Coordinates of C-alpha atoms and ligand atoms in Angstrom, one line a residue:
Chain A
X160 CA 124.8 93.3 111.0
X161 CA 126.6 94.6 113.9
X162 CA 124.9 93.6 117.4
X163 CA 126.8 96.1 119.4
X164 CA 125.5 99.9 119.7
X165 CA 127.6 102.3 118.4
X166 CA 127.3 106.0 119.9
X167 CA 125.4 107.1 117.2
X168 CA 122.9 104.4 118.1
X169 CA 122.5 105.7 121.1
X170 CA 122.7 109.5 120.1
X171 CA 119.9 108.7 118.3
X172 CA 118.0 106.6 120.7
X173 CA 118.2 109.8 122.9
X174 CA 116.7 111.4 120.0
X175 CA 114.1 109.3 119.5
X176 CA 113.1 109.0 123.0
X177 CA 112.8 112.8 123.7
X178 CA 110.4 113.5 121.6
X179 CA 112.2 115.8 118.6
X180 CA 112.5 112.7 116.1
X181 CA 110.4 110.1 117.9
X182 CA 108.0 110.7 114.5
X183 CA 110.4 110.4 112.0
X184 CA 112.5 107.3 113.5
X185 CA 111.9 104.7 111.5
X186 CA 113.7 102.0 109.9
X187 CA 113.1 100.3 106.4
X188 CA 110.3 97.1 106.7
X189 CA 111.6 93.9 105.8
X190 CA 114.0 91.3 106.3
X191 CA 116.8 91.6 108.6
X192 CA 119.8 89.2 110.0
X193 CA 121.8 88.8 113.1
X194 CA 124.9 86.3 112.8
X195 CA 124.4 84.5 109.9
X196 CA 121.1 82.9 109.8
X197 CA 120.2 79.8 107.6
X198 CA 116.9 78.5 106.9
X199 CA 116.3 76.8 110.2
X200 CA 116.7 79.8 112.0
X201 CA 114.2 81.5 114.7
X202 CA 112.7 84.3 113.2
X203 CA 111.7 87.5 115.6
X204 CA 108.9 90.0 114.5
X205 CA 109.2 93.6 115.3
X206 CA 108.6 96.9 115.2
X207 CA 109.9 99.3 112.3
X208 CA 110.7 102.0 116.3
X209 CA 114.5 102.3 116.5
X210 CA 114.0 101.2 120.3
X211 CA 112.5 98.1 120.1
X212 CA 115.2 97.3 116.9
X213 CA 117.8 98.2 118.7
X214 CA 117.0 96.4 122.0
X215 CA 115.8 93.5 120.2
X216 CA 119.6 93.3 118.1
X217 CA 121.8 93.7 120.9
X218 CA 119.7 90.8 123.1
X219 CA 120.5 88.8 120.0
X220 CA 124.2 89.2 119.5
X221 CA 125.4 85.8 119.9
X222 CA 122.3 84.2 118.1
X223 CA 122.0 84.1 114.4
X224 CA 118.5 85.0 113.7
X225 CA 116.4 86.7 111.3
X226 CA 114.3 89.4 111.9
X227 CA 111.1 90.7 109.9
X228 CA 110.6 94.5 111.1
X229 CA 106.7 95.2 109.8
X230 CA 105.8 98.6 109.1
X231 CA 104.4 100.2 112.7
X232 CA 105.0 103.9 111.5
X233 CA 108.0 104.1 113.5
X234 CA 106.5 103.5 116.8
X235 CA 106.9 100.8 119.8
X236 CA 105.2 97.9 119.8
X237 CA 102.8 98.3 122.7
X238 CA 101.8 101.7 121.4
X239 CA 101.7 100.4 117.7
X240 CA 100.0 97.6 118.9
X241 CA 97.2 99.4 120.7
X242 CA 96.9 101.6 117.6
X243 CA 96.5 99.1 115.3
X244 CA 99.3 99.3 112.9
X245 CA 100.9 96.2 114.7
X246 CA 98.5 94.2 113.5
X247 CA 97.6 90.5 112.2
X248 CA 97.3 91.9 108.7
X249 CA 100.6 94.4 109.0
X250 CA 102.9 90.8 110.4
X251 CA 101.3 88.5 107.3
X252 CA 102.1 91.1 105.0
X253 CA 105.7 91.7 105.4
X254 CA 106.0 87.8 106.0
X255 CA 105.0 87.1 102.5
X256 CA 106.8 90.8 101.2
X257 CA 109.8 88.9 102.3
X258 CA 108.9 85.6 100.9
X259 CA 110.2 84.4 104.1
X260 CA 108.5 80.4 102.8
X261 CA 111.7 80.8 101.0
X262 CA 113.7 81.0 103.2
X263 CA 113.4 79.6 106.2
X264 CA 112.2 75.7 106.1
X265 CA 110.3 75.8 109.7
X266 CA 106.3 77.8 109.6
X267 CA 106.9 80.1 112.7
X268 CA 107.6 83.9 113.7
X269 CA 107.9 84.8 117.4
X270 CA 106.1 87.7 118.3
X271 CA 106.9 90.2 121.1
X272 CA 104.2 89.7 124.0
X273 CA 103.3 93.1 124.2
X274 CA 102.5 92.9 120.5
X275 CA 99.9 90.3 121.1
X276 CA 97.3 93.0 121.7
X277 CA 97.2 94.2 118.4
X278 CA 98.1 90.6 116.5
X279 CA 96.1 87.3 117.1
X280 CA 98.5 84.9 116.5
X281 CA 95.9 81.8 115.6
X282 CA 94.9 84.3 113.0
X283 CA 98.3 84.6 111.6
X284 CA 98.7 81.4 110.1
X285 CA 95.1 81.5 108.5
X286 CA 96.4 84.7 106.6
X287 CA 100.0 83.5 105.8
X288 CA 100.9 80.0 106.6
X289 CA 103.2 81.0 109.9
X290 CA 102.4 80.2 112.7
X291 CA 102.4 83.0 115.5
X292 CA 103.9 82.4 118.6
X293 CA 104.7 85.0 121.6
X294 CA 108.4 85.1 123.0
X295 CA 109.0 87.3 126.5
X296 CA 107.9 90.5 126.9
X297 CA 111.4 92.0 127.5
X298 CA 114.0 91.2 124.4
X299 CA 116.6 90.6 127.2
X300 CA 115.0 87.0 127.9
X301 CA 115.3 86.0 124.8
X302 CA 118.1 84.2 124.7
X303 CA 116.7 82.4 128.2
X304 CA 113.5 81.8 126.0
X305 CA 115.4 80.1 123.1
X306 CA 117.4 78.0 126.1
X307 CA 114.5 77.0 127.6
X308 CA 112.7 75.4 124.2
X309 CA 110.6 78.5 123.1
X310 CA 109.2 78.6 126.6
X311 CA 109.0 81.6 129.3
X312 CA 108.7 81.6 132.5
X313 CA 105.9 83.6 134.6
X314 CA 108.6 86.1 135.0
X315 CA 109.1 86.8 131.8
X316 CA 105.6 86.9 130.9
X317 CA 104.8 89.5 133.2
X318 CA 105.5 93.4 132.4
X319 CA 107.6 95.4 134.8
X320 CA 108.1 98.9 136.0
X321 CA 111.4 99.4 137.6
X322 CA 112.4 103.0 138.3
X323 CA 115.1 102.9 134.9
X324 CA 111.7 101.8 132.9
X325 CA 110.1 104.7 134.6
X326 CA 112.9 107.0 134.2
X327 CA 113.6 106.8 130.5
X328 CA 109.7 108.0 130.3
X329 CA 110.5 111.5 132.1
X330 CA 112.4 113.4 129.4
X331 CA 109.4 112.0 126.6
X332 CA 106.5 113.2 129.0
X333 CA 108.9 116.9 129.3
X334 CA 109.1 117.0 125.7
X335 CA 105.2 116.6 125.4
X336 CA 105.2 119.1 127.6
X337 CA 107.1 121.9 126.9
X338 CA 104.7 123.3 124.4
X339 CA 101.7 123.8 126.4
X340 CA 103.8 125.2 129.1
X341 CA 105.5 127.7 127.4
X342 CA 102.1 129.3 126.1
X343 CA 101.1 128.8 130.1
X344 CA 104.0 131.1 131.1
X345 CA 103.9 133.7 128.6
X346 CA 100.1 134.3 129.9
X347 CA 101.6 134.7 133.1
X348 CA 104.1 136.8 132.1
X349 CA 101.9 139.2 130.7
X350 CA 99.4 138.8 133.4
X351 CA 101.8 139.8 136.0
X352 CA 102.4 143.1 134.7
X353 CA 98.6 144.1 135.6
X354 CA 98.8 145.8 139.2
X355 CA 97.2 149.5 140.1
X356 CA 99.4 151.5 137.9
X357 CA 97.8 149.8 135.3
X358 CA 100.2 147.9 133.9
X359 CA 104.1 147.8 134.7
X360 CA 106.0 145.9 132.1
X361 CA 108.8 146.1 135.7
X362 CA 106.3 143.9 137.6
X363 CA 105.6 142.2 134.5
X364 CA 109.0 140.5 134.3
X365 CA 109.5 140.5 138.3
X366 CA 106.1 138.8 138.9
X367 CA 106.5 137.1 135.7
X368 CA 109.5 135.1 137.2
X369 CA 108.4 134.4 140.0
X370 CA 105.3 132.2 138.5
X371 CA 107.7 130.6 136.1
X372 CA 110.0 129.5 138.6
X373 CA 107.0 128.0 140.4
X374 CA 105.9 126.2 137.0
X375 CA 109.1 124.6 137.2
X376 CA 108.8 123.4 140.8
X377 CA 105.4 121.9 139.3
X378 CA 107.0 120.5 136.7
X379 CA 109.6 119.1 138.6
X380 CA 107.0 117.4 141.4
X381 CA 104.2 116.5 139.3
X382 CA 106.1 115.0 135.9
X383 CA 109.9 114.1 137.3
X384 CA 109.1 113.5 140.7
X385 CA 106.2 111.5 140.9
X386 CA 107.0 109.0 138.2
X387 CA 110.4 108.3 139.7
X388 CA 109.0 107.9 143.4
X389 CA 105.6 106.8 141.9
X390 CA 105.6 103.3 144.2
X391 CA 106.6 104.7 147.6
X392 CA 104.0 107.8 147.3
X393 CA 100.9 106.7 148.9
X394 CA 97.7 106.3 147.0
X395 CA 96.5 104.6 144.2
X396 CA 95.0 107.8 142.0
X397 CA 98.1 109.5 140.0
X398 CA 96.3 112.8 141.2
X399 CA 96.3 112.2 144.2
X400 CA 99.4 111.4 144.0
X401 CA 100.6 114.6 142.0
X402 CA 98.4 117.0 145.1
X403 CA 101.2 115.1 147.6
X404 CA 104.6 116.3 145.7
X405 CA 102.6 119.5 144.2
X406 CA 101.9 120.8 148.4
X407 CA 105.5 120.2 148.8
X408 CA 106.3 122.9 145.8
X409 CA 103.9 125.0 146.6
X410 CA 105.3 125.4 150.0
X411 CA 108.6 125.5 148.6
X412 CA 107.2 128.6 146.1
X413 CA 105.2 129.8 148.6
X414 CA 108.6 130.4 150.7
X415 CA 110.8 131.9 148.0
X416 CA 108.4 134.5 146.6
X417 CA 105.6 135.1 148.9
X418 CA 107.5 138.1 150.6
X419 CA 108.3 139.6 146.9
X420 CA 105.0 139.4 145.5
X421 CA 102.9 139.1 148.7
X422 CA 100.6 136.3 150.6
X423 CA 98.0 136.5 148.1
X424 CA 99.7 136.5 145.1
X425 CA 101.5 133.6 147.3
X426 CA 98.4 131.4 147.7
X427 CA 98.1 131.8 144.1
X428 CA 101.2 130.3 143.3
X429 CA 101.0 127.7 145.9
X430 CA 97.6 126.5 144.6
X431 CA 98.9 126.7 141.0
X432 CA 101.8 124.3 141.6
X433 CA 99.5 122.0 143.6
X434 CA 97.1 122.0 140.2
X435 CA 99.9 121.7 137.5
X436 CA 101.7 119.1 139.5
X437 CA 98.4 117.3 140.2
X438 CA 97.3 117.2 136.3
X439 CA 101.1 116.6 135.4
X440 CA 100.9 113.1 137.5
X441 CA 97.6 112.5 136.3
X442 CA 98.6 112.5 133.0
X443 CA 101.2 110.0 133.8
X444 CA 99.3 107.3 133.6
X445 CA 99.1 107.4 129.7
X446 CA 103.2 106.0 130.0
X447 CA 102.4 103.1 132.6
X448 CA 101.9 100.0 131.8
X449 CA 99.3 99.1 134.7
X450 CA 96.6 102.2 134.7
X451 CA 93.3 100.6 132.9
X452 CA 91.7 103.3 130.7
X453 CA 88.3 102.2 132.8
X454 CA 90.6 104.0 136.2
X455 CA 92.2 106.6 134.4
X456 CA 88.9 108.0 133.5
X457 CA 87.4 107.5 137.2
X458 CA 89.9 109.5 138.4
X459 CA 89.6 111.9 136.0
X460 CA 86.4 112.4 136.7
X461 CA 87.4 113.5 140.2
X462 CA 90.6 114.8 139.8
X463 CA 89.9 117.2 136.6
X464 CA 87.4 119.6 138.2
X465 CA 89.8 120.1 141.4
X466 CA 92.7 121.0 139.1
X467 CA 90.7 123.2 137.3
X468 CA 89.0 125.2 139.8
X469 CA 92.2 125.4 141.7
X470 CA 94.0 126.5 138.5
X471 CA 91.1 128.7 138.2
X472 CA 91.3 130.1 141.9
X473 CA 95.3 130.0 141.6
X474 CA 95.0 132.5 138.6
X475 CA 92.5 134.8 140.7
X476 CA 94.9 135.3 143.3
X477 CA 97.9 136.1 141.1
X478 CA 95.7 139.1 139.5
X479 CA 94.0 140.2 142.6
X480 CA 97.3 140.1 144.9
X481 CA 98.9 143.3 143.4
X482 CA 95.7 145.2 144.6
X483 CA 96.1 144.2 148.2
Chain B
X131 CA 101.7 93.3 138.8
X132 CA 102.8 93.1 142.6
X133 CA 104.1 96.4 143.3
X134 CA 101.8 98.4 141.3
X135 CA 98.0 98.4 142.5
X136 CA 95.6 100.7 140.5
X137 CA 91.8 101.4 141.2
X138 CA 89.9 98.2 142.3
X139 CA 86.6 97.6 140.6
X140 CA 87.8 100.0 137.6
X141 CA 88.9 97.6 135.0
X142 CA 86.0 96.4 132.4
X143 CA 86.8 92.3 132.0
X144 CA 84.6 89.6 131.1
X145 CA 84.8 85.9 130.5
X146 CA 82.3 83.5 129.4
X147 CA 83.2 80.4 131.3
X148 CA 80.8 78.4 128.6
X149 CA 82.3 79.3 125.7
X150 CA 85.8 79.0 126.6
X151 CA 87.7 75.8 125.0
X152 CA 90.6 76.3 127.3
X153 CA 93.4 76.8 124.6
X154 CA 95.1 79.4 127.1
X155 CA 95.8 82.2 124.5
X156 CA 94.6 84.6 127.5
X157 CA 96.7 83.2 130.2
X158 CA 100.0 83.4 128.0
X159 CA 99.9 86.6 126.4
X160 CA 98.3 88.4 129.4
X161 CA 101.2 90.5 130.8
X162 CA 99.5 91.1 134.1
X163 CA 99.2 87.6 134.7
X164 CA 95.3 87.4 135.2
X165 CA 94.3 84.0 133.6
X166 CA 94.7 80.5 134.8
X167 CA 93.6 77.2 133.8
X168 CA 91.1 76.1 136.0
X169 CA 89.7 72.1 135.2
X170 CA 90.4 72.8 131.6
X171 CA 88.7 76.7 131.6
X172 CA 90.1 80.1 131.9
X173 CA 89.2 82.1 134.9
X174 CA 89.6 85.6 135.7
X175 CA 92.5 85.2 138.9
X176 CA 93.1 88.8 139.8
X177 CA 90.1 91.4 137.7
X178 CA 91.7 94.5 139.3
X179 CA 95.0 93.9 137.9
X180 CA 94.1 94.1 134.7
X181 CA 94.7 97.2 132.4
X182 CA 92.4 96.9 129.7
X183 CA 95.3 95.9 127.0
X184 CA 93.2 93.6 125.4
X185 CA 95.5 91.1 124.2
X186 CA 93.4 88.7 125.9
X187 CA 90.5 89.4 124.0
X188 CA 92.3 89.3 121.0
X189 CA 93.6 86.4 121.0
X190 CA 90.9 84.2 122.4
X191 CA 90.0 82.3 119.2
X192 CA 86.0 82.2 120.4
X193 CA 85.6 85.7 121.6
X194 CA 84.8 84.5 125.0
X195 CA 86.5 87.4 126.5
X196 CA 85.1 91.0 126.5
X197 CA 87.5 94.1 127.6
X198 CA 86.5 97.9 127.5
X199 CA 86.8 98.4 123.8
X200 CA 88.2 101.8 124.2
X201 CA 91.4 102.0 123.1
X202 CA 94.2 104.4 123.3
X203 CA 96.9 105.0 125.4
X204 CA 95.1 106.5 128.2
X205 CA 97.2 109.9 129.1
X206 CA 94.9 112.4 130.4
X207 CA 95.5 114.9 127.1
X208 CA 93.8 112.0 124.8
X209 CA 90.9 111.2 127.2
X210 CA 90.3 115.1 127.7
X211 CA 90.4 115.5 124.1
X212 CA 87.6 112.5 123.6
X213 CA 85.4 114.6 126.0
X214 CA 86.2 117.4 124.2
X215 CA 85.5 115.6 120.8
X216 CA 82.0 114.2 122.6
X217 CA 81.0 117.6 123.1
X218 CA 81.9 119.5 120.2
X219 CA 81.2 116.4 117.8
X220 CA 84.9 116.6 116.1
X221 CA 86.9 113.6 115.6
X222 CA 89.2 113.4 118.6
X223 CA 93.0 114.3 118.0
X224 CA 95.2 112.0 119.5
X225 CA 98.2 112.4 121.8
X226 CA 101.4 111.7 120.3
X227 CA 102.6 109.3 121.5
Ligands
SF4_283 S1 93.1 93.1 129.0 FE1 95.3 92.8 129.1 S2 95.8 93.0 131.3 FE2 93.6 92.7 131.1 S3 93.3 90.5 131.4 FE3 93.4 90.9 129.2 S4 95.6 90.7 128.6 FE4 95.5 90.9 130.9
SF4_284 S1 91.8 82.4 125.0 FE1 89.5 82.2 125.1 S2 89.2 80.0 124.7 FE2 91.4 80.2 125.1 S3 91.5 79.7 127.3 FE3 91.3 82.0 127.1 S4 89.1 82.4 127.3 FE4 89.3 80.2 126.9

């Protein structure tokens, strides 16, 4: 098998990243090689997501190895893992689909870390004879892990979150997105069009782009901006977070339209760019590898009412300024 | 992990010192780093680090570690749509990721 990505590999990964075929990426479970393996080769376990496949193939050019891809849905490992379908039960299986006692002489798989939170690895070799053990949590220190006698480091143990890692998670949380959005700014379309002559479908498209382009600012702050500069924004709540680069588009929406559609109207659309961006960061923490369920919902608990009243209060404005 | 802090005193993570054999399952496959040996015991090095992954838990062959149970991916959509489900009884959808 080739260990190199070809375009279409990465055409695809593209793909599967942004959302439109992230469901339907999957790969066939079984047996794989890299090089040409013999029977006293490693063998890697991993997930059936073209991502981790692809990352995990390219670590290995160089290496012959086999590698057992278990059945995860198509999704990553950490995800899979936290769902369950990376499980103890999924790995045994596919290790005895693939009879893999016949052919490889040595009893052990290495696992990906991350997966380690949906497989027990002392449980693995009750259920099929290999023994579990967990390699780095990045496929790139593999080949540092196989150098070093099946050992990594501290480094390698520990999961990171460099700005790439954090930017190849924008265009997926957009993708998310765009649905909810897009019913968002058709209300606002049609909302805009109420004024004192009843309705003006004029006003309706003026107004209407006005509180787009200001979604978009949001957008921008609370789901591009923040995740990128997410270290270097102060505080420790992703709401609070969101509120900091949310004031800066409201003010910069406040300054482009508040002389077209007046101060009111203005407010509105300052405090509804403060709200989205806010709930767009909050959400965030779903895609980081460091936000404890336990937090997320502790600051959801303070951040949710504020973003909805100020949605709330954002969309009272926007009605009532065309009266004023 | 160094450069990423998140909400002291947020994380739910117990260990039960007594029951621990001190096979180290939780200090290698934690990727936060929060175990060490200690005189042949785990113990918890760093409790607000921790983001409730439970791989520790998992793979500690005499349950002597207890994480929040809740699982998920923890984006606000899912948890909203928990409290949703709480309310209106339904089973939650999740997010799709
Ligand atoms: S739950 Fe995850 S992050 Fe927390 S201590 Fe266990 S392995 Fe580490
Ligand atoms: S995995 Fe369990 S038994 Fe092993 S060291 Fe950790 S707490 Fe102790």
């Amino acid at each position: 098998m080739a260990t190199s990505l070809s375009r279409r590999d990465r055409l695809g990964t593209i793909g599967a990243r942004s959302g439109f075929l992230r469901n339907n990426y999957k790969l066939i479970p079984g047996l794989y090689c890299v090089g040409s393996p013999g029977s006293e080769s490693p063998v890697f376990v991993t997930a059936n997501y073209k991502l981790s496949f692809d990352a995990l193939r390219q670590e290995l050019s160089g290496i012959e190895a086999w590698i057992l891809v278990v059945d995860t849905r198509g999704i990553n490992i950490w995800c899979a893992a936290g769902k369950g379908t990376f499980s103890t039960a999924e790995v045994a299986y596919q290790v005895k689909n693939a009879q893999l006692d016949k052919i490889v002489t040595h009893r052990e798989v290495i696992l990906p870390q991350l997966g380690a939170v949906g497989v027990a690895a002392l449980d693995l070799k009750k259920s099929c004879g290999f023994r579990g053990i967990f390699g780095p949590v990045l496929a790139r220190d593999i080949p540092k892990f196989l150098q070093n006698g099946k050992i990594a480091d501290e480094a390698m143990r520990t999961v990171t979150f460099r700005l790439s890692e954090r930017a190849v998670l924008v265009p997926v949380e957009i993708c998310l997105l765009w649905k909810p959005l897009l019913i968002a700014v058709m209300t606002i379309f049609v909302l805009s069009g109420l004024g004192p002559e009843i309705y003006s479908f004029e006003d309706a498209w003026q107004r209407g782009l006005a509180a787009a382009s200001t979604s978009v600012l949001a957008v921008i702050a609370g789901a591009i901006v923040t995740p990128l500069l997410l270290p270097w924004i102060p505080g420790r709540q992703f709401w609070l977070k969101g509120i900091q680069t949310g004031l800066i588009a409201g003010l910069v929406a406040y300054a482009l339209f508040s002389s077209e559609v007046g101060r009111l109207a203005g407010f509105g659309l300052f405090l509804w760019a403060i709200s989205t961006a806010s709930y767009l960061a909050m959400n965030f923490t779903g895609s980081t590898p460091f936000t404890s369920l336990s937090g997320v919902g502790h600051e959801m608990r303070r951040g949710l009412p504020l973003q909805v009243g100020a949605a709330g209060l954002a969309l009272l404005c926007w009605v009532a300024g065309p009266f004023f | 992990m160094k450069d990423f802090r998140y909400i002291d005193g947020a994380a739910i993570l117990k260990l039960d010192r007594e029951s621990c054999t001190g096979c180290g399952m939780c200090v290698t496959v934690c990727p936060h780093r929060i175990f060490a040996l200690q005189d042949k015991k785990a113990e918890i090095r760093d409790p607000d680090g921790c983001m409730e992954c439970g791989a520790c838990a998992k793979n500690c062959p005499v349950q002597a570690i207890y994480v929040n149970p809740d699982d998920g991916c923890g984006c606000a959509a899912l948890i909203i749509g928990r409290w949703l489900s709480r309310i209106t009884g339904k089973t939650p959808t999740g997010c799709s990721c």
